[in-house]
GROMACS .gro file of N, CA and C in nm:
model
  537
    1UNK      N    1  14.090  10.176   6.171
    1UNK     CA    2  14.080  10.125   6.306
    1UNK      C    3  13.961  10.186   6.380
    2UNK      N    4  13.942  10.318   6.363
    2UNK     CA    5  13.831  10.384   6.430
    2UNK      C    6  13.698  10.332   6.379
    3UNK      N    7  13.690  10.304   6.249
    3UNK     CA    8  13.566  10.254   6.191
    3UNK      C    9  13.529  10.120   6.251
    4UNK      N   10  13.627  10.034   6.264
    4UNK     CA   11  13.601   9.901   6.320
    4UNK      C   12  13.551   9.913   6.465
    5UNK      N   13  13.612  10.000   6.542
    5UNK     CA   14  13.570  10.022   6.681
    5UNK      C   15  13.429  10.079   6.687
    6UNK      N   16  13.401  10.174   6.598
    6UNK     CA   17  13.268  10.235   6.595
    6UNK      C   18  13.162  10.133   6.559
    7UNK      N   19  13.189  10.053   6.457
    7UNK     CA   20  13.092   9.951   6.415
    7UNK      C   21  13.071   9.846   6.524
    8UNK      N   22  13.178   9.807   6.592
    8UNK     CA   23  13.167   9.710   6.701
    8UNK      C   24  13.083   9.769   6.815
    9UNK      N   25  13.107   9.894   6.849
    9UNK     CA   26  13.030   9.959   6.956
    9UNK      C   27  12.883   9.970   6.919
   10UNK      N   28  12.855  10.008   6.796
   10UNK     CA   29  12.715  10.021   6.753
   10UNK      C   30  12.644   9.886   6.753
   11UNK      N   31  12.713   9.782   6.704
   11UNK     CA   32  12.654   9.649   6.703
   11UNK      C   33  12.627   9.602   6.846
   12UNK      N   34  12.718   9.633   6.937
   12UNK     CA   35  12.699   9.596   7.077
   12UNK      C   36  12.580   9.667   7.139
   13UNK      N   37  12.564   9.794   7.110
   13UNK     CA   38  12.450   9.870   7.162
   13UNK      C   39  12.317   9.814   7.113
   14UNK      N   40  12.312   9.782   6.986
   14UNK     CA   41  12.187   9.729   6.930
   14UNK      C   42  12.159   9.590   6.986
   15UNK      N   43  12.262   9.507   6.999
   15UNK     CA   44  12.243   9.371   7.050
   15UNK      C   45  12.201   9.372   7.197
   16UNK      N   46  12.246   9.470   7.272
   16UNK     CA   47  12.215   9.475   7.415
   16UNK      C   48  12.094   9.561   7.448
   17UNK      N   49  12.030   9.617   7.348
   17UNK     CA   50  11.913   9.702   7.374
   17UNK      C   51  11.804   9.619   7.441
   18UNK      N   52  11.746   9.675   7.545
   18UNK     CA   53  11.638   9.606   7.615
   18UNK      C   54  11.511   9.687   7.605
   19UNK      N   55  11.398   9.620   7.604
   19UNK     CA   56  11.271   9.691   7.596
   19UNK      C   57  11.240   9.762   7.728
   20UNK      N   58  11.161   9.868   7.721
   20UNK     CA   59  11.121   9.944   7.839
   20UNK      C   60  10.982   9.901   7.885
   21UNK      N   61  10.958   9.908   8.015
   21UNK     CA   62  10.827   9.879   8.071
   21UNK      C   63  10.769  10.008   8.126
   22UNK      N   64  10.645  10.037   8.093
   22UNK     CA   65  10.586  10.163   8.136
   22UNK      C   66  10.445  10.143   8.188
   23UNK      N   67  10.412  10.025   8.231
   23UNK     CA   68  10.275   9.996   8.275
   23UNK      C   69  10.265  10.004   8.427
   24UNK      N   70  10.145  10.032   8.479
   24UNK     CA   71  10.123  10.026   8.624
   24UNK      C   72  10.150   9.885   8.675
   25UNK      N   73  10.183   9.874   8.801
   25UNK     CA   74  10.224   9.747   8.860
   25UNK      C   75  10.125   9.703   8.967
   26UNK      N   76  10.093   9.573   8.970
   26UNK     CA   77  10.011   9.516   9.077
   26UNK      C   78  10.103   9.482   9.194
   27UNK      N   79  10.072   9.538   9.310
   27UNK     CA   80  10.151   9.515   9.431
   27UNK      C   81  10.074   9.421   9.524
   28UNK      N   82  10.147   9.333   9.591
   28UNK     CA   83  10.092   9.243   9.693
   28UNK      C   84  10.133   9.299   9.829
   29UNK      N   85  10.038   9.305   9.922
   29UNK     CA   86  10.065   9.361  10.054
   29UNK      C   87  10.049   9.252  10.159
   30UNK      N   88  10.138   9.250  10.256
   30UNK     CA   89  10.130   9.156  10.368
   30UNK      C   90  10.181   9.227  10.493
   31UNK      N   91  10.100   9.226  10.600
   31UNK     CA   92  10.141   9.294  10.724
   31UNK      C   93  10.083   9.221  10.844
   32UNK      N   94  10.155   9.231  10.956
   32UNK     CA   95  10.109   9.174  11.083
   32UNK      C   96  10.107   9.286  11.186
   33UNK      N   97   9.998   9.294  11.262
   33UNK     CA   98   9.982   9.397  11.366
   33UNK      C   99  10.020   9.341  11.502
   34UNK      N  100  10.041   9.431  11.599
   34UNK     CA  101  10.079   9.392  11.734
   34UNK      C  102   9.971   9.309  11.804
   35UNK      N  103   9.849   9.310  11.755
   35UNK     CA  104   9.739   9.233  11.815
   35UNK      C  105   9.725   9.095  11.753
   36UNK      N  106   9.808   9.065  11.653
   36UNK     CA  107   9.797   8.938  11.582
   36UNK      C  108   9.712   8.946  11.457
   37UNK      N  109   9.641   9.058  11.440
   37UNK     CA  110   9.562   9.080  11.319
   37UNK      C  111   9.658   9.086  11.200
   38UNK      N  112   9.614   9.035  11.086
   38UNK     CA  113   9.697   9.042  10.966
   38UNK      C  114   9.624   9.116  10.855
   39UNK      N  115   9.699   9.172  10.764
   39UNK     CA  116   9.644   9.238  10.646
   39UNK      C  117   9.712   9.178  10.524
   40UNK      N  118   9.633   9.156  10.420
   40UNK     CA  119   9.690   9.105  10.295
   40UNK      C  120   9.600   9.145  10.180
   41UNK      N  121   9.656   9.147  10.062
   41UNK     CA  122   9.577   9.181   9.945
   41UNK      C  123   9.662   9.242   9.836
   42UNK      N  124   9.593   9.303   9.740
   42UNK     CA  125   9.662   9.359   9.624
   42UNK      C  126   9.606   9.497   9.590
   43UNK      N  127   9.683   9.573   9.516
   43UNK     CA  128   9.639   9.701   9.460
   43UNK      C  129   9.729   9.730   9.340
   44UNK      N  130   9.683   9.817   9.254
   44UNK     CA  131   9.762   9.858   9.138
   44UNK      C  132   9.807  10.001   9.163
   45UNK      N  133   9.937  10.026   9.147
   45UNK     CA  134   9.991  10.160   9.164
   45UNK      C  135  10.064  10.199   9.037
   46UNK      N  136  10.031  10.316   8.984
   46UNK     CA  137  10.097  10.371   8.866
   46UNK      C  138  10.186  10.485   8.915
   47UNK      N  139  10.316  10.462   8.917
   47UNK     CA  140  10.409  10.562   8.969
   47UNK      C  141  10.413  10.687   8.882
   48UNK      N  142  10.390  10.672   8.751
   48UNK     CA  143  10.393  10.788   8.662
   48UNK      C  144  10.277  10.883   8.692
   49UNK      N  145  10.160  10.827   8.716
   49UNK     CA  146  10.041  10.909   8.745
   49UNK      C  147  10.016  10.926   8.894
   50UNK      N  148  10.092  10.853   8.977
   50UNK     CA  149  10.074  10.852   9.123
   50UNK      C  150   9.930  10.819   9.160
   51UNK      N  151   9.880  10.711   9.100
   51UNK     CA  152   9.740  10.674   9.124
   51UNK      C  153   9.728  10.529   9.168
   52UNK      N  154   9.628  10.505   9.253
   52UNK     CA  155   9.596  10.371   9.301
   52UNK      C  156   9.465  10.326   9.238
   53UNK      N  157   9.458  10.200   9.196
   53UNK     CA  158   9.334  10.142   9.145
   53UNK      C  159   9.326   9.997   9.192
   54UNK      N  160   9.210   9.937   9.172
   54UNK     CA  161   9.187   9.795   9.204
   54UNK      C  162   9.236   9.758   9.344
   55UNK      N  163   9.200   9.839   9.443
   55UNK     CA  164   9.242   9.816   9.581
   55UNK      C  165   9.158   9.704   9.640
   56UNK      N  166   9.224   9.602   9.692
   56UNK     CA  167   9.155   9.489   9.754
   56UNK      C  168   9.241   9.436   9.869
   57UNK      N  169   9.234   9.505   9.982
   57UNK     CA  170   9.311   9.468  10.101
   57UNK      C  171   9.213   9.412  10.204
   58UNK      N  172   9.244   9.297  10.259
   58UNK     CA  173   9.159   9.232  10.360
   58UNK      C  174   9.233   9.226  10.493
   59UNK      N  175   9.159   9.254  10.600
   59UNK     CA  176   9.211   9.238  10.736
   59UNK      C  177   9.154   9.107  10.789
   60UNK      N  178   9.231   9.036  10.870
   60UNK     CA  179   9.188   8.904  10.916
   60UNK      C  180   9.058   8.905  10.996
   61UNK      N  181   9.014   9.023  11.044
   61UNK     CA  182   8.885   9.028  11.115
   61UNK      C  183   8.768   9.041  11.018
   62UNK      N  184   8.796   9.041  10.887
   62UNK     CA  185   8.690   9.047  10.787
   62UNK      C  186   8.672   9.183  10.722
   63UNK      N  187   8.742   9.284  10.770
   63UNK     CA  188   8.730   9.418  10.712
   63UNK      C  189   8.797   9.422  10.575
   64UNK      N  190   8.729   9.484  10.479
   64UNK     CA  191   8.785   9.499  10.344
   64UNK      C  192   8.815   9.646  10.317
   65UNK      N  193   8.932   9.674  10.268
   65UNK     CA  194   8.971   9.809  10.229
   65UNK      C  195   8.972   9.815  10.077
   66UNK      N  196   8.892   9.906  10.022
   66UNK     CA  197   8.876   9.912   9.876
   66UNK      C  198   8.894  10.053   9.820
   67UNK      N  199   8.933  10.148   9.904
   67UNK     CA  200   8.943  10.286   9.858
   67UNK      C  201   9.069  10.350   9.916
   68UNK      N  202   9.111  10.459   9.855
   68UNK     CA  203   9.225  10.536   9.903
   68UNK      C  204   9.172  10.660   9.975
   69UNK      N  205   9.240  10.706  10.079
   69UNK     CA  206   9.199  10.827  10.149
   69UNK      C  207   9.227  10.946  10.058
   70UNK      N  208   9.122  11.011  10.011
   70UNK     CA  209   9.138  11.121   9.916
   70UNK      C  210   9.173  11.253   9.986
   71UNK      N  211   9.157  11.258  10.119
   71UNK     CA  212   9.191  11.380  10.192
   71UNK      C  213   9.341  11.383  10.222
   72UNK      N  214   9.392  11.272  10.274
   72UNK     CA  215   9.533  11.266  10.310
   72UNK      C  216   9.621  11.221  10.194
   73UNK      N  217   9.559  11.166  10.090
   73UNK     CA  218   9.628  11.123   9.969
   73UNK      C  219   9.756  11.044   9.994
   74UNK      N  220   9.744  10.914   9.982
   74UNK     CA  221   9.862  10.829   9.991
   74UNK      C  222   9.956  10.860   9.876
   75UNK      N  223  10.078  10.815   9.889
   75UNK     CA  224  10.175  10.838   9.782
   75UNK      C  225  10.262  10.714   9.764
   76UNK      N  226  10.372  10.728   9.696
   76UNK     CA  227  10.455  10.614   9.660
   76UNK      C  228  10.528  10.551   9.779
   77UNK      N  229  10.527  10.616   9.895
   77UNK     CA  230  10.591  10.556  10.012
   77UNK      C  231  10.498  10.552  10.134
   78UNK      N  232  10.375  10.596  10.118
   78UNK     CA  233  10.280  10.592  10.230
   78UNK      C  234  10.142  10.559  10.175
   79UNK      N  235  10.093  10.442  10.211
   79UNK     CA  236   9.965  10.393  10.162
   79UNK      C  237   9.859  10.421  10.267
   80UNK      N  238   9.747  10.483  10.227
   80UNK     CA  239   9.639  10.514  10.320
   80UNK      C  240   9.510  10.463  10.259
   81UNK      N  241   9.463  10.348  10.308
   81UNK     CA  242   9.345  10.284  10.253
   81UNK      C  243   9.226  10.298  10.348
   82UNK      N  244   9.105  10.305  10.290
   82UNK     CA  245   8.981  10.315  10.367
   82UNK      C  246   8.887  10.200  10.331
   83UNK      N  247   8.797  10.171  10.425
   83UNK     CA  248   8.689  10.079  10.391
   83UNK      C  249   8.597  10.151  10.294
   84UNK      N  250   8.530  10.078  10.207
   84UNK     CA  251   8.443  10.139  10.106
   84UNK      C  252   8.319  10.201  10.166
   85UNK      N  253   8.247  10.278  10.087
   85UNK     CA  254   8.123  10.341  10.132
   85UNK      C  255   8.147  10.479  10.187
   86UNK      N  256   8.039  10.546  10.231
   86UNK     CA  257   8.054  10.681  10.285
   86UNK      C  258   8.134  10.680  10.415
   87UNK      N  259   8.210  10.787  10.436
   87UNK     CA  260   8.291  10.799  10.557
   87UNK      C  261   8.201  10.832  10.675
   88UNK      N  262   8.207  10.751  10.779
   88UNK     CA  263   8.131  10.773  10.901
   88UNK      C  264   8.232  10.783  11.015
   89UNK      N  265   8.233  10.901  11.080
   89UNK     CA  266   8.330  10.923  11.187
   89UNK      C  267   8.319  10.814  11.293
   90UNK      N  268   8.434  10.758  11.330
   90UNK     CA  269   8.439  10.656  11.432
   90UNK      C  270   8.404  10.517  11.383
   91UNK      N  271   8.351  10.504  11.262
   91UNK     CA  272   8.315  10.372  11.209
   91UNK      C  273   8.401  10.332  11.089
   92UNK      N  274   8.428  10.427  11.000
   92UNK     CA  275   8.509  10.396  10.882
   92UNK      C  276   8.650  10.364  10.928
   93UNK      N  277   8.701  10.249  10.887
   93UNK     CA  278   8.836  10.209  10.928
   93UNK      C  279   8.938  10.258  10.826
   94UNK      N  280   9.055  10.285  10.877
   94UNK     CA  281   9.164  10.337  10.795
   94UNK      C  282   9.290  10.256  10.825
   95UNK      N  283   9.360  10.217  10.719
   95UNK     CA  284   9.486  10.144  10.733
   95UNK      C  285   9.597  10.227  10.669
   96UNK      N  286   9.701  10.252  10.745
   96UNK     CA  287   9.814  10.332  10.696
   96UNK      C  288   9.938  10.243  10.698
   97UNK      N  289  10.009  10.241  10.586
   97UNK     CA  290  10.131  10.162  10.574
   97UNK      C  291  10.243  10.253  10.524
   98UNK      N  292  10.346  10.273  10.607
   98UNK     CA  293  10.462  10.351  10.566
   98UNK      C  294  10.568  10.256  10.512
   99UNK      N  295  10.622  10.288  10.395
   99UNK     CA  296  10.721  10.202  10.331
   99UNK      C  297  10.861  10.261  10.344
  100UNK      N  298  10.962  10.173  10.344
  100UNK     CA  299  11.101  10.218  10.355
  100UNK      C  300  11.150  10.288  10.229
  101UNK      N  301  11.089  10.256  10.115
  101UNK     CA  302  11.127  10.317   9.988
  101UNK      C  303  11.002  10.353   9.910
  102UNK      N  304  11.018  10.432   9.807
  102UNK     CA  305  10.906  10.466   9.721
  102UNK      C  306  10.882  10.355   9.620
  103UNK      N  307  10.755  10.328   9.591
  103UNK     CA  308  10.720  10.231   9.488
  103UNK      C  309  10.746  10.292   9.351
  104UNK      N  310  10.787  10.207   9.257
  104UNK     CA  311  10.809  10.251   9.120
  104UNK      C  312  10.740  10.152   9.027
  105UNK      N  313  10.734  10.185   8.900
  105UNK     CA  314  10.677  10.093   8.802
  105UNK      C  315  10.772   9.977   8.772
  106UNK      N  316  10.891   9.980   8.829
  106UNK     CA  317  10.985   9.869   8.811
  106UNK      C  318  10.952   9.753   8.904
  107UNK      N  319  10.872   9.778   9.008
  107UNK     CA  320  10.834   9.672   9.101
  107UNK      C  321  10.944   9.642   9.201
  108UNK      N  322  10.937   9.522   9.261
  108UNK     CA  323  11.034   9.481   9.360
  108UNK      C  324  10.967   9.446   9.492
  109UNK      N  325  11.046   9.441   9.599
  109UNK     CA  326  10.996   9.415   9.734
  109UNK      C  327  11.042   9.529   9.823
  110UNK      N  328  10.948   9.586   9.900
  110UNK     CA  329  10.978   9.699   9.988
  110UNK      C  330  10.922   9.668  10.126
  111UNK      N  331  11.005   9.680  10.229
  111UNK     CA  332  10.961   9.655  10.366
  111UNK      C  333  10.883   9.774  10.419
  112UNK      N  334  10.794   9.745  10.516
  112UNK     CA  335  10.720   9.851  10.585
  112UNK      C  336  10.803   9.899  10.704
  113UNK      N  337  10.785  10.025  10.739
  113UNK     CA  338  10.850  10.080  10.857
  113UNK      C  339  10.758  10.047  10.974
  114UNK      N  340  10.803   9.955  11.060
  114UNK     CA  341  10.720   9.905  11.169
  114UNK      C  342  10.720  10.002  11.287
  115UNK      N  343  10.618   9.989  11.374
  115UNK     CA  344  10.606  10.067  11.495
  115UNK      C  345  10.722  10.031  11.586
  116UNK      N  346  10.784  10.120  11.661
  116UNK     CA  347  10.751  10.259  11.681
  116UNK      C  348  10.819  10.354  11.582
  117UNK      N  349  10.908  10.303  11.497
  117UNK     CA  350  10.981  10.392  11.405
  117UNK      C  351  10.892  10.450  11.297
  118UNK      N  352  10.792  10.375  11.254
  118UNK     CA  353  10.708  10.420  11.143
  118UNK      C  354  10.564  10.439  11.182
  119UNK      N  355  10.492  10.508  11.097
  119UNK     CA  356  10.351  10.537  11.120
  119UNK      C  357  10.268  10.439  11.037
  120UNK      N  358  10.278  10.310  11.069
  120UNK     CA  359  10.201  10.206  11.002
  120UNK      C  360  10.103  10.150  11.103
  121UNK      N  361   9.974  10.180  11.082
  121UNK     CA  362   9.876  10.140  11.183
  121UNK      C  363   9.737  10.121  11.125
  122UNK      N  364   9.650  10.069  11.209
  122UNK     CA  365   9.510  10.048  11.176
  122UNK      C  366   9.429  10.124  11.279
  123UNK      N  367   9.332  10.203  11.235
  123UNK     CA  368   9.250  10.280  11.327
  123UNK      C  369   9.116  10.314  11.265
  124UNK      N  370   9.052  10.418  11.319
  124UNK     CA  371   8.922  10.462  11.268
  124UNK      C  372   8.931  10.610  11.230
  125UNK      N  373   8.855  10.648  11.128
  125UNK     CA  374   8.858  10.786  11.078
  125UNK      C  375   8.800  10.883  11.179
  126UNK      N  376   8.862  11.001  11.186
  126UNK     CA  377   8.804  11.111  11.261
  126UNK      C  378   8.746  11.208  11.159
  127UNK      N  379   8.637  11.271  11.190
  127UNK     CA  380   8.569  11.367  11.102
  127UNK      C  381   8.558  11.314  10.959
  128UNK      N  382   8.613  11.385  10.861
  128UNK     CA  383   8.604  11.341  10.721
  128UNK      C  384   8.729  11.264  10.682
  129UNK      N  385   8.785  11.195  10.776
  129UNK     CA  386   8.907  11.116  10.756
  129UNK      C  387   9.028  11.203  10.729
  130UNK      N  388   9.035  11.318  10.797
  130UNK     CA  389   9.155  11.400  10.789
  130UNK      C  390   9.245  11.373  10.908
  131UNK      N  391   9.216  11.268  10.978
  131UNK     CA  392   9.295  11.223  11.091
  131UNK      C  393   9.256  11.080  11.122
  132UNK      N  394   9.314  11.024  11.227
  132UNK     CA  395   9.283  10.886  11.263
  132UNK      C  396   9.274  10.876  11.414
  133UNK      N  397   9.172  10.803  11.460
  133UNK     CA  398   9.148  10.783  11.603
  133UNK      C  399   9.172  10.638  11.640
  134UNK      N  400   9.191  10.614  11.768
  134UNK     CA  401   9.209  10.479  11.820
  134UNK      C  402   9.076  10.411  11.840
  135UNK      N  403   9.075  10.290  11.887
  135UNK     CA  404   9.196  10.218  11.929
  135UNK      C  405   9.282  10.181  11.809
  136UNK      N  406   9.414  10.186  11.832
  136UNK     CA  407   9.509  10.161  11.724
  136UNK      C  408   9.564  10.020  11.732
  137UNK      N  409   9.600   9.968  11.616
  137UNK     CA  410   9.679   9.846  11.605
  137UNK      C  411   9.799   9.884  11.520
  138UNK      N  412   9.919   9.848  11.566
  138UNK     CA  413  10.042   9.891  11.499
  138UNK      C  414  10.105   9.777  11.421
  139UNK      N  415  10.156   9.808  11.303
  139UNK     CA  416  10.224   9.708  11.221
  139UNK      C  417  10.358   9.674  11.286
  140UNK      N  418  10.381   9.544  11.309
  140UNK     CA  419  10.509   9.498  11.365
  140UNK      C  420  10.602   9.446  11.256
  141UNK      N  421  10.544   9.399  11.146
  141UNK     CA  422  10.624   9.359  11.030
  141UNK      C  423  10.536   9.355  10.907
  142UNK      N  424  10.596   9.381  10.793
  142UNK     CA  425  10.519   9.379  10.670
  142UNK      C  426  10.602   9.421  10.551
  143UNK      N  427  10.546   9.399  10.434
  143UNK     CA  428  10.613   9.435  10.309
  143UNK      C  429  10.511   9.443  10.196
  144UNK      N  430  10.552   9.507  10.089
  144UNK     CA  431  10.478   9.504   9.963
  144UNK      C  432  10.574   9.449   9.858
  145UNK      N  433  10.520   9.373   9.764
  145UNK     CA  434  10.604   9.314   9.659
  145UNK      C  435  10.525   9.302   9.531
  146UNK      N  436  10.597   9.281   9.424
  146UNK     CA  437  10.532   9.263   9.294
  146UNK      C  438  10.565   9.125   9.241
  147UNK      N  439  10.475   9.078   9.157
  147UNK     CA  440  10.502   8.957   9.082
  147UNK      C  441  10.585   8.998   8.962
  148UNK      N  442  10.646   8.902   8.895
  148UNK     CA  443  10.720   8.940   8.773
  148UNK      C  444  10.628   9.014   8.676
  149UNK      N  445  10.680   9.116   8.614
  149UNK     CA  446  10.602   9.197   8.521
  149UNK      C  447  10.573   9.115   8.396
  150UNK      N  448  10.445   9.109   8.358
  150UNK     CA  449  10.405   9.029   8.242
  150UNK      C  450  10.350   9.114   8.129
  151UNK      N  451  10.366   9.244   8.139
  151UNK     CA  452  10.315   9.330   8.031
  151UNK      C  453  10.404   9.315   7.909
  152UNK      N  454  10.349   9.344   7.794
  152UNK     CA  455  10.427   9.338   7.671
  152UNK      C  456  10.527   9.452   7.671
  153UNK      N  457  10.652   9.423   7.641
  153UNK     CA  458  10.751   9.530   7.638
  153UNK      C  459  10.731   9.620   7.518
  154UNK      N  460  10.783   9.740   7.530
  154UNK     CA  461  10.782   9.832   7.417
  154UNK      C  462  10.886   9.779   7.318
  155UNK      N  463  10.847   9.749   7.193
  155UNK     CA  464  10.942   9.686   7.101
  155UNK      C  465  11.052   9.781   7.055
  156UNK      N  466  11.169   9.724   7.033
  156UNK     CA  467  11.278   9.800   6.974
  156UNK      C  468  11.243   9.814   6.826
  157UNK      N  469  11.239   9.934   6.774
  157UNK     CA  470  11.198   9.951   6.634
  157UNK      C  471  11.287   9.872   6.538
  158UNK      N  472  11.224   9.817   6.437
  158UNK     CA  473  11.298   9.740   6.337
  158UNK      C  474  11.402   9.827   6.268
  159UNK      N  475  11.376   9.955   6.261
  159UNK     CA  476  11.471  10.046   6.196
  159UNK      C  477  11.605  10.047   6.267
  160UNK      N  478  11.605  10.018   6.397
  160UNK     CA  479  11.731  10.016   6.471
  160UNK      C  480  11.823   9.907   6.419
  161UNK      N  481  11.765   9.797   6.371
  161UNK     CA  482  11.846   9.688   6.317
  161UNK      C  483  11.910   9.727   6.183
  162UNK      N  484  11.851   9.823   6.116
  162UNK     CA  485  11.906   9.869   5.988
  162UNK      C  486  12.010   9.979   6.005
  163UNK      N  487  12.027  10.026   6.126
  163UNK     CA  488  12.116  10.138   6.152
  163UNK      C  489  12.262  10.104   6.121
  164UNK      N  490  12.308   9.986   6.161
  164UNK     CA  491  12.448   9.949   6.140
  164UNK      C  492  12.481   9.940   5.991
  165UNK      N  493  12.400   9.869   5.909
  165UNK     CA  494  12.433   9.868   5.765
  165UNK      C  495  12.429  10.009   5.704
  166UNK      N  496  12.335  10.091   5.747
  166UNK     CA  497  12.327  10.228   5.694
  166UNK      C  498  12.451  10.307   5.732
  167UNK      N  499  12.496  10.290   5.855
  167UNK     CA  500  12.618  10.357   5.900
  167UNK      C  501  12.738  10.310   5.819
  168UNK      N  502  12.744  10.181   5.794
  168UNK     CA  503  12.852  10.125   5.712
  168UNK      C  504  12.851  10.184   5.572
  169UNK      N  505  12.731  10.201   5.514
  169UNK     CA  506  12.719  10.260   5.381
  169UNK      C  507  12.766  10.404   5.379
  170UNK      N  508  12.736  10.479   5.483
  170UNK     CA  509  12.782  10.618   5.491
  170UNK      C  510  12.934  10.626   5.500
  171UNK      N  511  12.993  10.537   5.578
  171UNK     CA  512  13.138  10.536   5.592
  171UNK      C  513  13.203  10.500   5.458
  172UNK      N  514  13.147  10.401   5.388
  172UNK     CA  515  13.202  10.361   5.257
  172UNK      C  516  13.191  10.476   5.158
  173UNK      N  517  13.078  10.547   5.158
  173UNK     CA  518  13.061  10.660   5.066
  173UNK      C  519  13.160  10.771   5.098
  174UNK      N  520  13.187  10.792   5.225
  174UNK     CA  521  13.282  10.896   5.265
  174UNK      C  522  13.423  10.861   5.217
  175UNK      N  523  13.457  10.732   5.227
  175UNK     CA  524  13.590  10.689   5.182
  175UNK      C  525  13.606  10.712   5.031
  176UNK      N  526  13.499  10.687   4.955
  176UNK     CA  527  13.506  10.707   4.810
  176UNK      C  528  13.528  10.854   4.778
  177UNK      N  529  13.465  10.943   4.855
  177UNK     CA  530  13.481  11.086   4.831
  177UNK      C  531  13.625  11.131   4.859
  178UNK      N  532  13.691  11.072   4.959
  178UNK     CA  533  13.828  11.110   4.995
  178UNK      C  534  13.927  11.067   4.887
  179UNK      N  535  13.900  10.956   4.820
  179UNK     CA  536  13.998  10.906   4.721
  179UNK      C  537  13.974  10.954   4.582
   0.00000   0.00000   0.00000
C-alpha cells in the first residue's frame, strides 16, 4: 500500500513540475501628474541583480528619461530616472515613482503611491542630483506592469522522467532481497 502511494505521489510531482523563469523583465510605466502631464514608456529591471537597463520613459512635454539616478539609486519599489547626458543643476530633470510593492522577475501590475501619500514626482536635479528641486509635478495616478513573459523556460531535465521507473526498480529489488 505504501509503495502505491509513494509511486502515485512521485508521478504527480513529476507531472505537475513547472519550469522556472529567471530572466529580467520588461516593465511598462504609465503615470499622470497633477498638471495633466503624462509619463509612459518601458524599462528592464532584473530583480536578482537589482539593475535597470533599456530605460525609455517619455513625458508628454517631450522630455525623455534614459538613465537611472546613480547617486540616489532606485530600487525595486522606488524608480528614479534622469534625462540623459551630463547632470546640470536646475536643468537635468528627474522623475521619481514610488511603487506600492517591490518589482520581481515574476512581473505583474503594481500601482504607484500617488501624492500626497507617496513621493512620486517630477522635478529638476539639485547639485549632482543628490536631491530634487521644484517646480514639482506630482503623480496623481499610475502603475507599472509587465507583458506576459516570453522567455524560454528552464527545462525540466529528462532524467526526472526516468526517476519513477528507477524508483520502481529499486523497490522491486528490495522486495526480492526480503524474500
